[in-house]
């Protein structure tokens, strides 16, 4: 990719690959936790008629759900799949559009860093005080909280990455380019479930 391409990364190639790998790994982990929810719920449902109890199955399913939701955020953001209301922004072009994108990214970055910091602090505090789950299995709470805080930290990294990219003149990579043909527009609508 040439450096004149507005979607080109400002970071060295090794860092760009590392960041993209981090977002992809986070997405895969989210998918893994989604599979874990399925397996736990299947074990709970199939175990009841057979008299088999899965200790703290509901707790593990809820922790896996939180991990899946938060670990998937950065990958969803970078893939351009996050819900974005662009009715106004899509009608603006040029420098005003870039300034609006920068303002939105600054706001998003500040919110992501804020939530990531407090999620990290909560996980660290749970670790320091050896907080335990109140369920059947006394699991240290910092372990399931890692998915929550880790997902928010990776999302904050993704926002900082994207903000730096747009500040240096790049086009937002979280926004897919406009479809070039009617068939492409229809295919995107089908894929998004619209």
mmCIF file of N, CA and C in Angstrom, residues 33-118:
data_model
loop_
_atom_site.group_PDB
_atom_site.id
_atom_site.type_symbol
_atom_site.label_atom_id
_atom_site.label_comp_id
_atom_site.label_asym_id
_atom_site.label_seq_id
_atom_site.Cartn_x
_atom_site.Cartn_y
_atom_site.Cartn_z
ATOM 1 N N UNK A 33 -15.512 -17.422 23.763
ATOM 2 C CA UNK A 33 -16.403 -17.305 24.921
ATOM 3 C C UNK A 33 -17.864 -17.509 24.523
ATOM 4 N N UNK A 34 -18.207 -17.145 23.299
ATOM 5 C CA UNK A 34 -19.557 -17.389 22.800
ATOM 6 C C UNK A 34 -19.820 -18.895 22.686
ATOM 7 N N UNK A 35 -18.819 -19.624 22.200
ATOM 8 C CA UNK A 35 -18.927 -21.086 22.137
ATOM 9 C C UNK A 35 -19.023 -21.660 23.548
ATOM 10 N N UNK A 36 -18.256 -21.094 24.485
ATOM 11 C CA UNK A 36 -18.312 -21.563 25.878
ATOM 12 C C UNK A 36 -19.712 -21.383 26.462
ATOM 13 N N UNK A 37 -20.359 -20.271 26.146
ATOM 14 C CA UNK A 37 -21.737 -20.054 26.616
ATOM 15 C C UNK A 37 -22.642 -21.148 26.072
ATOM 16 N N UNK A 38 -22.497 -21.462 24.792
ATOM 17 C CA UNK A 38 -23.312 -22.519 24.182
ATOM 18 C C UNK A 38 -23.093 -23.855 24.886
ATOM 19 N N UNK A 39 -21.828 -24.206 25.117
ATOM 20 C CA UNK A 39 -21.515 -25.489 25.756
ATOM 21 C C UNK A 39 -22.066 -25.532 27.183
ATOM 22 N N UNK A 40 -21.906 -24.464 27.934
ATOM 23 C CA UNK A 40 -22.406 -24.420 29.314
ATOM 24 C C UNK A 40 -23.926 -24.529 29.329
ATOM 25 N N UNK A 41 -24.592 -23.753 28.476
ATOM 26 C CA UNK A 41 -26.060 -23.796 28.448
ATOM 27 C C UNK A 41 -26.565 -25.167 27.990
ATOM 28 N N UNK A 42 -25.860 -25.791 27.052
ATOM 29 C CA UNK A 42 -26.231 -27.129 26.604
ATOM 30 C C UNK A 42 -26.064 -28.132 27.743
ATOM 31 N N UNK A 43 -24.960 -28.019 28.481
ATOM 32 C CA UNK A 43 -24.729 -28.919 29.614
ATOM 33 C C UNK A 43 -25.787 -28.716 30.701
ATOM 34 N N UNK A 44 -26.151 -27.468 30.946
ATOM 35 C CA UNK A 44 -27.187 -27.194 31.951
ATOM 36 C C UNK A 44 -28.533 -27.763 31.511
ATOM 37 N N UNK A 45 -28.876 -27.567 30.241
ATOM 38 C CA UNK A 45 -30.171 -28.037 29.740
ATOM 39 C C UNK A 45 -30.230 -29.555 29.652
ATOM 40 N N UNK A 46 -29.175 -30.166 29.127
ATOM 41 C CA UNK A 46 -29.167 -31.624 28.981
ATOM 42 C C UNK A 46 -28.964 -32.322 30.320
ATOM 43 N N UNK A 47 -28.309 -31.647 31.241
ATOM 44 C CA UNK A 47 -28.028 -32.266 32.539
ATOM 45 C C UNK A 47 -29.234 -32.345 33.450
ATOM 46 N N UNK A 48 -30.155 -31.431 33.352
ATOM 47 C CA UNK A 48 -31.326 -31.423 34.240
ATOM 48 C C UNK A 48 -32.125 -32.720 34.173
ATOM 49 N N UNK A 49 -32.555 -33.163 32.978
ATOM 50 C CA UNK A 49 -33.346 -34.395 32.933
ATOM 51 C C UNK A 49 -32.559 -35.630 33.369
ATOM 52 N N UNK A 50 -31.220 -35.551 33.243
ATOM 53 C CA UNK A 50 -30.400 -36.697 33.617
ATOM 54 C C UNK A 50 -29.957 -36.642 35.078
ATOM 55 N N UNK A 51 -30.328 -35.584 35.765
ATOM 56 C CA UNK A 51 -29.943 -35.425 37.166
ATOM 57 C C UNK A 51 -28.497 -35.006 37.359
ATOM 58 N N UNK A 52 -27.894 -34.451 36.299
ATOM 59 C CA UNK A 52 -26.499 -33.993 36.379
ATOM 60 C C UNK A 52 -26.508 -32.499 36.641
ATOM 61 N N UNK A 53 -25.806 -32.098 37.687
ATOM 62 C CA UNK A 53 -25.734 -30.685 38.055
ATOM 63 C C UNK A 53 -24.396 -30.103 37.603
ATOM 64 N N UNK A 54 -24.438 -28.957 36.971
ATOM 65 C CA UNK A 54 -23.215 -28.239 36.600
ATOM 66 C C UNK A 54 -23.035 -27.144 37.639
ATOM 67 N N UNK A 55 -22.087 -27.339 38.570
ATOM 68 C CA UNK A 55 -21.925 -26.346 39.641
ATOM 69 C C UNK A 55 -21.571 -24.963 39.086
ATOM 70 N N UNK A 56 -22.302 -23.970 39.514
ATOM 71 C CA UNK A 56 -22.084 -22.561 39.134
ATOM 72 C C UNK A 56 -22.147 -22.360 37.631
ATOM 73 N N UNK A 57 -22.901 -23.183 36.926
ATOM 74 C CA UNK A 57 -23.011 -23.052 35.479
ATOM 75 C C UNK A 57 -23.549 -21.698 35.067
ATOM 76 N N UNK A 58 -24.547 -21.192 35.802
ATOM 77 C CA UNK A 58 -25.105 -19.873 35.486
ATOM 78 C C UNK A 58 -24.054 -18.773 35.658
ATOM 79 N N UNK A 59 -23.241 -18.910 36.703
ATOM 80 C CA UNK A 59 -22.179 -17.917 36.928
ATOM 81 C C UNK A 59 -21.176 -17.932 35.780
ATOM 82 N N UNK A 60 -20.745 -19.127 35.396
ATOM 83 C CA UNK A 60 -19.762 -19.228 34.314
ATOM 84 C C UNK A 60 -20.337 -18.725 32.998
ATOM 85 N N UNK A 61 -21.607 -19.000 32.737
ATOM 86 C CA UNK A 61 -22.242 -18.513 31.504
ATOM 87 C C UNK A 61 -22.307 -16.988 31.500
ATOM 88 N N UNK A 62 -22.637 -16.391 32.633
ATOM 89 C CA UNK A 62 -22.720 -14.927 32.678
ATOM 90 C C UNK A 62 -21.339 -14.295 32.559
ATOM 91 N N UNK A 63 -20.318 -14.907 33.160
ATOM 92 C CA UNK A 63 -18.953 -14.374 33.012
ATOM 93 C C UNK A 63 -18.484 -14.500 31.563
ATOM 94 N N UNK A 64 -18.820 -15.622 30.927
ATOM 95 C CA UNK A 64 -18.441 -15.813 29.528
ATOM 96 C C UNK A 64 -19.167 -14.816 28.636
ATOM 97 N N UNK A 65 -20.419 -14.495 28.981
ATOM 98 C CA UNK A 65 -21.176 -13.515 28.195
ATOM 99 C C UNK A 65 -20.531 -12.136 28.289
ATOM 100 N N UNK A 66 -20.132 -11.737 29.487
ATOM 101 C CA UNK A 66 -19.474 -10.438 29.653
ATOM 102 C C UNK A 66 -18.146 -10.408 28.897
ATOM 103 N N UNK A 67 -17.370 -11.489 29.014
ATOM 104 C CA UNK A 67 -16.085 -11.541 28.307
ATOM 105 C C UNK A 67 -16.296 -11.474 26.801
ATOM 106 N N UNK A 68 -17.277 -12.211 26.295
ATOM 107 C CA UNK A 68 -17.557 -12.210 24.859
ATOM 108 C C UNK A 68 -17.958 -10.821 24.372
ATOM 109 N N UNK A 69 -18.810 -10.155 25.128
ATOM 110 C CA UNK A 69 -19.277 -8.822 24.722
ATOM 111 C C UNK A 69 -18.141 -7.812 24.704
ATOM 112 N N UNK A 70 -17.324 -7.788 25.749
ATOM 113 C CA UNK A 70 -16.298 -6.743 25.842
ATOM 114 C C UNK A 70 -15.061 -7.054 25.006
ATOM 115 N N UNK A 71 -14.692 -8.328 24.879
ATOM 116 C CA UNK A 71 -13.533 -8.663 24.050
ATOM 117 C C UNK A 71 -13.832 -8.454 22.565
ATOM 118 N N UNK A 72 -15.082 -8.483 22.182
ATOM 119 C CA UNK A 72 -15.436 -8.287 20.786
ATOM 120 C C UNK A 72 -15.526 -6.835 20.357
ATOM 121 N N UNK A 73 -15.461 -5.899 21.295
ATOM 122 C CA UNK A 73 -15.659 -4.488 20.955
ATOM 123 C C UNK A 73 -14.618 -3.931 19.989
ATOM 124 N N UNK A 74 -13.337 -4.153 20.260
ATOM 125 C CA UNK A 74 -12.286 -3.565 19.416
ATOM 126 C C UNK A 74 -12.347 -4.131 17.999
ATOM 127 N N UNK A 75 -12.533 -5.430 17.886
ATOM 128 C CA UNK A 75 -12.616 -6.042 16.556
ATOM 129 C C UNK A 75 -13.836 -5.518 15.796
ATOM 130 N N UNK A 76 -14.952 -5.388 16.488
ATOM 131 C CA UNK A 76 -16.170 -4.864 15.868
ATOM 132 C C UNK A 76 -15.961 -3.420 15.408
ATOM 133 N N UNK A 77 -15.316 -2.622 16.246
ATOM 134 C CA UNK A 77 -15.035 -1.215 15.912
ATOM 135 C C UNK A 77 -14.153 -1.122 14.672
ATOM 136 N N UNK A 78 -13.063 -1.873 14.655
ATOM 137 C CA UNK A 78 -12.116 -1.790 13.542
ATOM 138 C C UNK A 78 -12.647 -2.413 12.261
ATOM 139 N N UNK A 79 -13.622 -3.297 12.374
ATOM 140 C CA UNK A 79 -14.199 -3.934 11.183
ATOM 141 C C UNK A 79 -15.293 -3.078 10.562
ATOM 142 N N UNK A 80 -15.613 -1.957 11.189
ATOM 143 C CA UNK A 80 -16.667 -1.089 10.673
ATOM 144 C C UNK A 80 -18.051 -1.658 10.898
ATOM 145 N N UNK A 81 -18.202 -2.502 11.901
ATOM 146 C CA UNK A 81 -19.485 -3.145 12.165
ATOM 147 C C UNK A 81 -20.219 -2.549 13.364
ATOM 148 N N UNK A 82 -19.611 -1.595 14.052
ATOM 149 C CA UNK A 82 -20.289 -0.963 15.172
ATOM 150 C C UNK A 82 -21.382 -0.053 14.652
ATOM 151 N N UNK A 83 -22.462 0.023 15.365
ATOM 152 C CA UNK A 83 -23.568 0.874 14.944
ATOM 153 C C UNK A 83 -23.115 2.324 15.006
ATOM 154 N N UNK A 84 -23.353 3.029 13.915
ATOM 155 C CA UNK A 84 -22.933 4.425 13.826
ATOM 156 C C UNK A 84 -24.023 5.189 13.104
ATOM 157 N N UNK A 85 -24.461 6.257 13.708
ATOM 158 C CA UNK A 85 -25.486 7.088 13.080
ATOM 159 C C UNK A 85 -24.756 8.152 12.274
ATOM 160 N N UNK A 86 -24.844 8.029 10.957
ATOM 161 C CA UNK A 86 -24.092 8.922 10.108
ATOM 162 C C UNK A 86 -24.949 9.769 9.191
ATOM 163 N N UNK A 87 -26.194 9.971 9.579
ATOM 164 C CA UNK A 87 -27.090 10.733 8.703
ATOM 165 C C UNK A 87 -26.536 12.112 8.380
ATOM 166 N N UNK A 88 -25.986 12.785 9.364
ATOM 167 C CA UNK A 88 -25.444 14.122 9.154
ATOM 168 C C UNK A 88 -24.025 14.049 8.594
ATOM 169 N N UNK A 89 -23.198 13.211 9.200
ATOM 170 C CA UNK A 89 -21.789 13.139 8.828
ATOM 171 C C UNK A 89 -21.612 12.706 7.372
ATOM 172 N N UNK A 90 -22.454 11.805 6.900
ATOM 173 C CA UNK A 90 -22.317 11.301 5.534
ATOM 174 C C UNK A 90 -22.608 12.366 4.477
ATOM 175 N N UNK A 91 -23.253 13.442 4.859
ATOM 176 C CA UNK A 91 -23.586 14.504 3.897
ATOM 177 C C UNK A 91 -22.498 15.593 3.855
ATOM 178 N N UNK A 92 -21.545 15.509 4.751
ATOM 179 C CA UNK A 92 -20.479 16.512 4.831
ATOM 180 C C UNK A 92 -19.208 15.913 4.229
ATOM 181 N N UNK A 93 -18.429 16.731 3.525
ATOM 182 C CA UNK A 93 -17.219 16.241 2.867
ATOM 183 C C UNK A 93 -16.060 17.190 3.142
ATOM 184 N N UNK A 94 -14.861 16.719 2.862
ATOM 185 C CA UNK A 94 -13.671 17.550 2.971
ATOM 186 C C UNK A 94 -13.214 17.776 4.398
ATOM 187 N N UNK A 95 -12.650 18.954 4.620
ATOM 188 C CA UNK A 95 -12.074 19.300 5.934
ATOM 189 C C UNK A 95 -13.131 19.307 7.048
ATOM 190 N N UNK A 96 -14.352 19.845 6.826
ATOM 191 C CA UNK A 96 -15.351 19.797 7.905
ATOM 192 C C UNK A 96 -15.659 18.358 8.339
ATOM 193 N N UNK A 97 -15.699 17.435 7.388
ATOM 194 C CA UNK A 97 -15.959 16.031 7.709
ATOM 195 C C UNK A 97 -14.825 15.473 8.562
ATOM 196 N N UNK A 98 -13.576 15.799 8.202
ATOM 197 C CA UNK A 98 -12.434 15.316 8.972
ATOM 198 C C UNK A 98 -12.478 15.858 10.404
ATOM 199 N N UNK A 99 -12.854 17.128 10.562
ATOM 200 C CA UNK A 99 -12.934 17.710 11.907
ATOM 201 C C UNK A 99 -14.028 17.046 12.749
ATOM 202 N N UNK A 100 -15.149 16.727 12.110
ATOM 203 C CA UNK A 100 -16.220 16.037 12.837
ATOM 204 C C UNK A 100 -15.763 14.639 13.243
ATOM 205 N N UNK A 101 -15.077 13.939 12.347
ATOM 206 C CA UNK A 101 -14.550 12.599 12.667
ATOM 207 C C UNK A 101 -13.557 12.681 13.826
ATOM 208 N N UNK A 102 -12.701 13.702 13.795
ATOM 209 C CA UNK A 102 -11.717 13.866 14.878
ATOM 210 C C UNK A 102 -12.426 14.148 16.200
ATOM 211 N N UNK A 103 -13.433 15.016 16.180
ATOM 212 C CA UNK A 103 -14.184 15.314 17.410
ATOM 213 C C UNK A 103 -14.860 14.053 17.944
ATOM 214 N N UNK A 104 -15.454 13.258 17.054
ATOM 215 C CA UNK A 104 -16.102 12.023 17.484
ATOM 216 C C UNK A 104 -15.076 11.043 18.051
ATOM 217 N N UNK A 105 -13.908 10.961 17.412
ATOM 218 C CA UNK A 105 -12.872 10.053 17.902
ATOM 219 C C UNK A 105 -12.282 10.516 19.232
ATOM 220 N N UNK A 106 -12.128 11.829 19.408
ATOM 221 C CA UNK A 106 -11.637 12.344 20.691
ATOM 222 C C UNK A 106 -12.624 11.981 21.803
ATOM 223 N N UNK A 107 -13.907 12.169 21.539
ATOM 224 C CA UNK A 107 -14.940 11.829 22.524
ATOM 225 C C UNK A 107 -14.932 10.334 22.815
ATOM 226 N N UNK A 108 -14.894 9.527 21.765
ATOM 227 C CA UNK A 108 -14.871 8.076 21.937
ATOM 228 C C UNK A 108 -13.624 7.601 22.652
ATOM 229 N N UNK A 109 -12.479 8.194 22.315
ATOM 230 C CA UNK A 109 -11.218 7.821 22.964
ATOM 231 C C UNK A 109 -11.251 8.164 24.449
ATOM 232 N N UNK A 110 -11.743 9.348 24.777
ATOM 233 C CA UNK A 110 -11.836 9.751 26.187
ATOM 234 C C UNK A 110 -12.748 8.801 26.958
ATOM 235 N N UNK A 111 -13.891 8.457 26.388
ATOM 236 C CA UNK A 111 -14.821 7.537 27.059
ATOM 237 C C UNK A 111 -14.205 6.156 27.203
ATOM 238 N N UNK A 112 -13.550 5.666 26.148
ATOM 239 C CA UNK A 112 -12.944 4.330 26.209
ATOM 240 C C UNK A 112 -11.827 4.270 27.254
ATOM 241 N N UNK A 113 -10.991 5.299 27.304
ATOM 242 C CA UNK A 113 -9.905 5.326 28.301
ATOM 243 C C UNK A 113 -10.481 5.420 29.708
ATOM 244 N N UNK A 114 -11.498 6.242 29.885
ATOM 245 C CA UNK A 114 -12.149 6.387 31.193
ATOM 246 C C UNK A 114 -12.669 5.037 31.691
ATOM 247 N N UNK A 115 -13.455 4.359 30.852
ATOM 248 C CA UNK A 115 -14.027 3.083 31.265
ATOM 249 C C UNK A 115 -12.962 2.013 31.418
ATOM 250 N N UNK A 116 -11.942 2.019 30.542
ATOM 251 C CA UNK A 116 -10.864 1.034 30.640
ATOM 252 C C UNK A 116 -10.097 1.213 31.951
ATOM 253 N N UNK A 117 -9.828 2.455 32.336
ATOM 254 C CA UNK A 117 -9.096 2.702 33.575
ATOM 255 C C UNK A 117 -9.871 2.172 34.781
ATOM 256 N N UNK A 118 -11.146 2.488 34.855
ATOM 257 C CA UNK A 118 -11.920 2.065 36.019
ATOM 258 C C UNK A 118 -12.185 0.559 36.017
#
